[in-house]
Structures are given as C-alpha cells and as structure tokens.
C-alpha cells in the first residue's frame, strides 16, 4: 500500500499487516495542502506522485529509491 502525506513524503506499507517498508521524502517537493493530497499511481515497478507545484516524481516501488523527479525532469 502506497500513500503520500501533506509534507510530500511517500510511504510503502505491507498490505498483510500494515508494517512500514520504506519512507521517501521528496527533496525540493512543495508540500501538499491536506485537502489536495493526491493518491500515488503505481505502475511498472514505480510509485509516481505529483507535488503541489505539479512536479512529477518516480520512486522505485520495492526499494523506495528515487528514480527521477522534481523541477529537473
């Protein structure tokens, strides 16, 4: 299960028991207002999220490693 909080950190939790597997803060991401938090998209082994400035980030779904993202993409 993947979630993003209003401080622009992404989390992975094991579905069977809710144990947190990893947390990834998005460097330079603009935090989301609580009302505007968007659900992550999971596809092709990546967790893709969008910050408050509409910058797109890709995180490895298994390891939590940042693949690419932010203003440089």
PDB file of N, CA and C in Angstrom:
ATOM      1  N   UNK A   1       0.865  -1.163   0.000  1.00  0.00           N
ATOM      2  CA  UNK A   1       0.000   0.000   0.000  1.00  0.00           C
ATOM      3  C   UNK A   1       0.908   1.219   0.000  1.00  0.00           C
ATOM      4  N   UNK A   2       0.636   2.179  -0.885  1.00  0.00           N
ATOM      5  CA  UNK A   2       1.457   3.379  -1.005  1.00  0.00           C
ATOM      6  C   UNK A   2       0.618   4.603  -0.693  1.00  0.00           C
ATOM      7  N   UNK A   3       1.181   5.530   0.075  1.00  0.00           N
ATOM      8  CA  UNK A   3       0.495   6.764   0.434  1.00  0.00           C
ATOM      9  C   UNK A   3       1.475   7.928   0.365  1.00  0.00           C
ATOM     10  N   UNK A   4       0.933   9.132   0.262  1.00  0.00           N
ATOM     11  CA  UNK A   4       1.725  10.353   0.340  1.00  0.00           C
ATOM     12  C   UNK A   4       1.065  11.251   1.379  1.00  0.00           C
ATOM     13  N   UNK A   5       1.893  11.895   2.211  1.00  0.00           N
ATOM     14  CA  UNK A   5       1.330  12.765   3.234  1.00  0.00           C
ATOM     15  C   UNK A   5       1.388  14.228   2.791  1.00  0.00           C
ATOM     16  N   UNK A   6       0.856  15.113   3.626  1.00  0.00           N
ATOM     17  CA  UNK A   6       0.801  16.524   3.252  1.00  0.00           C
ATOM     18  C   UNK A   6       2.158  17.227   3.325  1.00  0.00           C
ATOM     19  N   UNK A   7       3.198  16.530   3.813  1.00  0.00           N
ATOM     20  CA  UNK A   7       4.560  17.073   3.834  1.00  0.00           C
ATOM     21  C   UNK A   7       5.380  16.559   2.646  1.00  0.00           C
ATOM     22  N   UNK A   8       4.740  15.892   1.706  1.00  0.00           N
ATOM     23  CA  UNK A   8       5.370  15.350   0.496  1.00  0.00           C
ATOM     24  C   UNK A   8       6.352  14.224   0.795  1.00  0.00           C
ATOM     25  N   UNK A   9       5.998  13.361   1.731  1.00  0.00           N
ATOM     26  CA  UNK A   9       6.740  12.114   1.955  1.00  0.00           C
ATOM     27  C   UNK A   9       5.866  10.966   1.483  1.00  0.00           C
ATOM     28  N   UNK A  10       6.498   9.992   0.844  1.00  0.00           N
ATOM     29  CA  UNK A  10       5.786   8.833   0.300  1.00  0.00           C
ATOM     30  C   UNK A  10       6.127   7.622   1.168  1.00  0.00           C
ATOM     31  N   UNK A  11       5.138   6.781   1.427  1.00  0.00           N
ATOM     32  CA  UNK A  11       5.306   5.612   2.293  1.00  0.00           C
ATOM     33  C   UNK A  11       4.853   4.354   1.576  1.00  0.00           C
ATOM     34  N   UNK A  12       5.527   3.238   1.885  1.00  0.00           N
ATOM     35  CA  UNK A  12       5.086   1.912   1.453  1.00  0.00           C
ATOM     36  C   UNK A  12       4.797   1.096   2.697  1.00  0.00           C
ATOM     37  N   UNK A  13       3.665   0.425   2.712  1.00  0.00           N
ATOM     38  CA  UNK A  13       3.270  -0.441   3.827  1.00  0.00           C
ATOM     39  C   UNK A  13       2.900  -1.814   3.280  1.00  0.00           C
ATOM     40  N   UNK A  14       3.283  -2.845   4.008  1.00  0.00           N
ATOM     41  CA  UNK A  14       2.899  -4.206   3.625  1.00  0.00           C
ATOM     42  C   UNK A  14       1.400  -4.358   3.851  1.00  0.00           C
ATOM     43  N   UNK A  15       0.691  -4.829   2.845  1.00  0.00           N
ATOM     44  CA  UNK A  15      -0.767  -4.931   2.909  1.00  0.00           C
ATOM     45  C   UNK A  15      -1.239  -5.919   3.968  1.00  0.00           C
ATOM     46  N   UNK A  16      -0.488  -6.969   4.221  1.00  0.00           N
ATOM     47  CA  UNK A  16      -0.954  -8.022   5.134  1.00  0.00           C
ATOM     48  C   UNK A  16      -1.012  -7.582   6.592  1.00  0.00           C
ATOM     49  N   UNK A  17      -0.117  -6.655   6.991  1.00  0.00           N
ATOM     50  CA  UNK A  17      -0.089  -6.269   8.411  1.00  0.00           C
ATOM     51  C   UNK A  17       0.156  -4.788   8.649  1.00  0.00           C
ATOM     52  N   UNK A  18       0.303  -4.003   7.590  1.00  0.00           N
ATOM     53  CA  UNK A  18       0.477  -2.565   7.738  1.00  0.00           C
ATOM     54  C   UNK A  18       1.865  -2.099   8.128  1.00  0.00           C
ATOM     55  N   UNK A  19       2.821  -3.011   8.213  1.00  0.00           N
ATOM     56  CA  UNK A  19       4.183  -2.634   8.585  1.00  0.00           C
ATOM     57  C   UNK A  19       4.774  -1.708   7.523  1.00  0.00           C
ATOM     58  N   UNK A  20       5.386  -0.602   7.982  1.00  0.00           N
ATOM     59  CA  UNK A  20       6.018   0.327   7.047  1.00  0.00           C
ATOM     60  C   UNK A  20       7.285  -0.304   6.474  1.00  0.00           C
ATOM     61  N   UNK A  21       7.377  -0.322   5.141  1.00  0.00           N
ATOM     62  CA  UNK A  21       8.526  -0.908   4.460  1.00  0.00           C
ATOM     63  C   UNK A  21       9.580   0.147   4.132  1.00  0.00           C
ATOM     64  N   UNK A  22       9.119   1.332   3.740  1.00  0.00           N
ATOM     65  CA  UNK A  22      10.033   2.434   3.487  1.00  0.00           C
ATOM     66  C   UNK A  22       9.286   3.757   3.517  1.00  0.00           C
ATOM     67  N   UNK A  23      10.071   4.836   3.659  1.00  0.00           N
ATOM     68  CA  UNK A  23       9.570   6.200   3.595  1.00  0.00           C
ATOM     69  C   UNK A  23      10.544   6.979   2.721  1.00  0.00           C
ATOM     70  N   UNK A  24      10.029   7.789   1.804  1.00  0.00           N
ATOM     71  CA  UNK A  24      10.877   8.604   0.933  1.00  0.00           C
ATOM     72  C   UNK A  24      10.389  10.050   0.968  1.00  0.00           C
ATOM     73  N   UNK A  25      11.216  10.932   1.516  1.00  0.00           N
ATOM     74  CA  UNK A  25      10.941  12.363   1.420  1.00  0.00           C
ATOM     75  C   UNK A  25      11.353  12.798   0.022  1.00  0.00           C
ATOM     76  N   UNK A  26      10.590  13.667  -0.582  1.00  0.00           N
ATOM     77  CA  UNK A  26      10.884  14.136  -1.929  1.00  0.00           C
ATOM     78  C   UNK A  26      11.671  15.445  -1.830  1.00  0.00           C
ATOM     79  N   UNK A  27      12.967  15.410  -2.154  1.00  0.00           N
ATOM     80  CA  UNK A  27      13.807  16.595  -1.980  1.00  0.00           C
ATOM     81  C   UNK A  27      13.355  17.747  -2.874  1.00  0.00           C
ATOM     82  N   UNK A  28      13.045  18.865  -2.252  1.00  0.00           N
ATOM     83  CA  UNK A  28      12.623  20.030  -3.020  1.00  0.00           C
ATOM     84  C   UNK A  28      11.162  20.040  -3.411  1.00  0.00           C
ATOM     85  N   UNK A  29      10.411  19.025  -3.023  1.00  0.00           N
ATOM     86  CA  UNK A  29       8.987  18.983  -3.374  1.00  0.00           C
ATOM     87  C   UNK A  29       8.223  20.014  -2.568  1.00  0.00           C
ATOM     88  N   UNK A  30       7.205  20.577  -3.179  1.00  0.00           N
ATOM     89  CA  UNK A  30       6.329  21.517  -2.492  1.00  0.00           C
ATOM     90  C   UNK A  30       5.263  20.711  -1.767  1.00  0.00           C
ATOM     91  N   UNK A  31       5.187  20.850  -0.425  1.00  0.00           N
ATOM     92  CA  UNK A  31       4.189  20.089   0.331  1.00  0.00           C
ATOM     93  C   UNK A  31       2.773  20.340  -0.167  1.00  0.00           C
ATOM     94  N   UNK A  32       1.958  19.341  -0.024  1.00  0.00           N
ATOM     95  CA  UNK A  32       0.570  19.405  -0.449  1.00  0.00           C
ATOM     96  C   UNK A  32      -0.313  19.853   0.702  1.00  0.00           C
ATOM     97  N   UNK A  33      -1.285  20.724   0.447  1.00  0.00           N
ATOM     98  CA  UNK A  33      -2.260  21.009   1.499  1.00  0.00           C
ATOM     99  C   UNK A  33      -3.063  19.738   1.760  1.00  0.00           C
ATOM    100  N   UNK A  34      -3.467  19.517   2.988  1.00  0.00           N
ATOM    101  CA  UNK A  34      -4.157  18.273   3.352  1.00  0.00           C
ATOM    102  C   UNK A  34      -5.348  17.995   2.443  1.00  0.00           C
ATOM    103  N   UNK A  35      -6.055  19.004   2.045  1.00  0.00           N
ATOM    104  CA  UNK A  35      -7.232  18.810   1.193  1.00  0.00           C
ATOM    105  C   UNK A  35      -6.839  18.415  -0.231  1.00  0.00           C
ATOM    106  N   UNK A  36      -5.587  18.706  -0.633  1.00  0.00           N
ATOM    107  CA  UNK A  36      -5.184  18.457  -2.006  1.00  0.00           C
ATOM    108  C   UNK A  36      -4.294  17.245  -2.200  1.00  0.00           C
ATOM    109  N   UNK A  37      -4.158  16.407  -1.177  1.00  0.00           N
ATOM    110  CA  UNK A  37      -3.281  15.239  -1.292  1.00  0.00           C
ATOM    111  C   UNK A  37      -3.811  14.311  -2.372  1.00  0.00           C
ATOM    112  N   UNK A  38      -2.930  13.905  -3.260  1.00  0.00           N
ATOM    113  CA  UNK A  38      -3.313  13.013  -4.360  1.00  0.00           C
ATOM    114  C   UNK A  38      -2.816  11.601  -4.089  1.00  0.00           C
ATOM    115  N   UNK A  39      -3.559  10.638  -4.544  1.00  0.00           N
ATOM    116  CA  UNK A  39      -3.144   9.244  -4.389  1.00  0.00           C
ATOM    117  C   UNK A  39      -2.007   8.947  -5.360  1.00  0.00           C
ATOM    118  N   UNK A  40      -0.997   8.194  -4.909  1.00  0.00           N
ATOM    119  CA  UNK A  40       0.073   7.795  -5.820  1.00  0.00           C
ATOM    120  C   UNK A  40      -0.444   6.840  -6.894  1.00  0.00           C
ATOM    121  N   UNK A  41       0.195   6.881  -8.052  1.00  0.00           N
ATOM    122  CA  UNK A  41      -0.067   5.931  -9.123  1.00  0.00           C
ATOM    123  C   UNK A  41       1.033   4.880  -9.072  1.00  0.00           C
ATOM    124  N   UNK A  42       0.669   3.614  -9.143  1.00  0.00           N
ATOM    125  CA  UNK A  42       1.652   2.535  -9.110  1.00  0.00           C
ATOM    126  C   UNK A  42       1.576   1.794 -10.436  1.00  0.00           C
ATOM    127  N   UNK A  43       2.712   1.759 -11.159  1.00  0.00           N
ATOM    128  CA  UNK A  43       2.753   1.097 -12.459  1.00  0.00           C
ATOM    129  C   UNK A  43       4.199   0.779 -12.824  1.00  0.00           C
ATOM    130  N   UNK A  44       4.418  -0.374 -13.419  1.00  0.00           N
ATOM    131  CA  UNK A  44       5.742  -0.725 -13.922  1.00  0.00           C
ATOM    132  C   UNK A  44       6.834  -0.704 -12.879  1.00  0.00           C
ATOM    133  N   UNK A  45       6.498  -1.080 -11.654  1.00  0.00           N
ATOM    134  CA  UNK A  45       7.503  -1.107 -10.590  1.00  0.00           C
ATOM    135  C   UNK A  45       7.837   0.245 -10.007  1.00  0.00           C
ATOM    136  N   UNK A  46       7.037   1.268 -10.338  1.00  0.00           N
ATOM    137  CA  UNK A  46       7.282   2.611  -9.838  1.00  0.00           C
ATOM    138  C   UNK A  46       6.052   3.150  -9.117  1.00  0.00           C
ATOM    139  N   UNK A  47       6.306   4.008  -8.138  1.00  0.00           N
ATOM    140  CA  UNK A  47       5.267   4.786  -7.480  1.00  0.00           C
ATOM    141  C   UNK A  47       5.436   6.206  -8.011  1.00  0.00           C
ATOM    142  N   UNK A  48       4.418   6.733  -8.654  1.00  0.00           N
ATOM    143  CA  UNK A  48       4.504   8.063  -9.256  1.00  0.00           C
ATOM    144  C   UNK A  48       3.580   8.997  -8.484  1.00  0.00           C
ATOM    145  N   UNK A  49       4.135  10.143  -8.065  1.00  0.00           N
ATOM    146  CA  UNK A  49       3.361  11.132  -7.312  1.00  0.00           C
ATOM    147  C   UNK A  49       3.562  12.514  -7.928  1.00  0.00           C
ATOM    148  N   UNK A  50       2.655  13.409  -7.594  1.00  0.00           N
ATOM    149  CA  UNK A  50       2.707  14.789  -8.070  1.00  0.00           C
ATOM    150  C   UNK A  50       2.660  15.696  -6.846  1.00  0.00           C
ATOM    151  N   UNK A  51       3.584  16.702  -6.807  1.00  0.00           N
ATOM    152  CA  UNK A  51       3.570  17.617  -5.662  1.00  0.00           C
ATOM    153  C   UNK A  51       2.643  18.798  -5.935  1.00  0.00           C
ATOM    154  N   UNK A  52       2.586  19.753  -4.998  1.00  0.00           N
ATOM    155  CA  UNK A  52       1.659  20.877  -5.095  1.00  0.00           C
ATOM    156  C   UNK A  52       1.953  21.787  -6.284  1.00  0.00           C
ATOM    157  N   UNK A  53       3.178  21.752  -6.807  1.00  0.00           N
ATOM    158  CA  UNK A  53       3.531  22.554  -7.986  1.00  0.00           C
ATOM    159  C   UNK A  53       3.394  21.766  -9.280  1.00  0.00           C
ATOM    160  N   UNK A  54       2.750  20.608  -9.216  1.00  0.00           N
ATOM    161  CA  UNK A  54       2.523  19.726 -10.365  1.00  0.00           C
ATOM    162  C   UNK A  54       3.820  19.144 -10.919  1.00  0.00           C
ATOM    163  N   UNK A  55       4.848  19.041 -10.081  1.00  0.00           N
ATOM    164  CA  UNK A  55       6.075  18.350 -10.479  1.00  0.00           C
ATOM    165  C   UNK A  55       5.883  16.861 -10.236  1.00  0.00           C
ATOM    166  N   UNK A  56       6.366  16.042 -11.161  1.00  0.00           N
ATOM    167  CA  UNK A  56       6.157  14.596 -11.110  1.00  0.00           C
ATOM    168  C   UNK A  56       7.411  13.917 -10.575  1.00  0.00           C
ATOM    169  N   UNK A  57       7.208  12.912  -9.740  1.00  0.00           N
ATOM    170  CA  UNK A  57       8.292  12.163  -9.104  1.00  0.00           C
ATOM    171  C   UNK A  57       8.060  10.676  -9.312  1.00  0.00           C
ATOM    172  N   UNK A  58       9.131   9.907  -9.539  1.00  0.00           N
ATOM    173  CA  UNK A  58       9.055   8.455  -9.682  1.00  0.00           C
ATOM    174  C   UNK A  58       9.955   7.804  -8.641  1.00  0.00           C
ATOM    175  N   UNK A  59       9.398   6.863  -7.903  1.00  0.00           N
ATOM    176  CA  UNK A  59      10.094   6.161  -6.827  1.00  0.00           C
ATOM    177  C   UNK A  59      10.004   4.671  -7.096  1.00  0.00           C
ATOM    178  N   UNK A  60      11.106   3.957  -6.879  1.00  0.00           N
ATOM    179  CA  UNK A  60      11.095   2.501  -7.037  1.00  0.00           C
ATOM    180  C   UNK A  60      10.134   1.904  -6.015  1.00  0.00           C
ATOM    181  N   UNK A  61       9.161   1.142  -6.474  1.00  0.00           N
ATOM    182  CA  UNK A  61       8.118   0.601  -5.602  1.00  0.00           C
ATOM    183  C   UNK A  61       8.653  -0.396  -4.580  1.00  0.00           C
ATOM    184  N   UNK A  62       9.720  -1.091  -4.891  1.00  0.00           N
ATOM    185  CA  UNK A  62      10.259  -2.104  -3.982  1.00  0.00           C
ATOM    186  C   UNK A  62      11.214  -1.510  -2.956  1.00  0.00           C
ATOM    187  N   UNK A  63      12.108  -0.650  -3.414  1.00  0.00           N
ATOM    188  CA  UNK A  63      13.177  -0.154  -2.533  1.00  0.00           C
ATOM    189  C   UNK A  63      12.931   1.227  -1.958  1.00  0.00           C
ATOM    190  N   UNK A  64      12.072   2.012  -2.599  1.00  0.00           N
ATOM    191  CA  UNK A  64      11.850   3.382  -2.158  1.00  0.00           C
ATOM    192  C   UNK A  64      12.885   4.356  -2.703  1.00  0.00           C
ATOM    193  N   UNK A  65      13.768   3.888  -3.561  1.00  0.00           N
ATOM    194  CA  UNK A  65      14.801   4.753  -4.145  1.00  0.00           C
ATOM    195  C   UNK A  65      14.169   5.718  -5.141  1.00  0.00           C
ATOM    196  N   UNK A  66      14.613   6.973  -5.097  1.00  0.00           N
ATOM    197  CA  UNK A  66      14.125   7.969  -6.034  1.00  0.00           C
ATOM    198  C   UNK A  66      14.695   7.674  -7.412  1.00  0.00           C
ATOM    199  N   UNK A  67      13.826   7.521  -8.407  1.00  0.00           N
ATOM    200  CA  UNK A  67      14.255   7.278  -9.784  1.00  0.00           C
ATOM    201  C   UNK A  67      14.500   8.609 -10.497  1.00  0.00           C
ATOM    202  N   UNK A  68      13.514   9.491 -10.415  1.00  0.00           N
ATOM    203  CA  UNK A  68      13.643  10.818 -11.015  1.00  0.00           C
ATOM    204  C   UNK A  68      12.514  11.669 -10.460  1.00  0.00           C
ATOM    205  N   UNK A  69      12.654  12.974 -10.653  1.00  0.00           N
ATOM    206  CA  UNK A  69      11.563  13.836 -10.257  1.00  0.00           C
ATOM    207  C   UNK A  69      11.958  15.256  -9.964  1.00  0.00           C
ATOM    208  N   UNK A  70      10.922  16.071  -9.810  1.00  0.00           N
ATOM    209  CA  UNK A  70      11.111  17.458  -9.463  1.00  0.00           C
ATOM    210  C   UNK A  70      11.278  18.343 -10.682  1.00  0.00           C
ATOM    211  N   UNK A  71      11.785  19.530 -10.442  1.00  0.00           N
ATOM    212  CA  UNK A  71      11.902  20.544 -11.463  1.00  0.00           C
ATOM    213  C   UNK A  71      12.874  20.135 -12.573  1.00  0.00           C
ATOM    214  N   UNK A  72      13.779  19.215 -12.298  1.00  0.00           N
ATOM    215  CA  UNK A  72      14.779  18.825 -13.287  1.00  0.00           C
ATOM    216  C   UNK A  72      14.265  17.825 -14.308  1.00  0.00           C
ATOM    217  N   UNK A  73      13.034  17.317 -14.136  1.00  0.00           N
ATOM    218  CA  UNK A  73      12.520  16.320 -15.077  1.00  0.00           C
ATOM    219  C   UNK A  73      11.800  16.949 -16.234  1.00  0.00           C
TER     220      UNK A  73
END
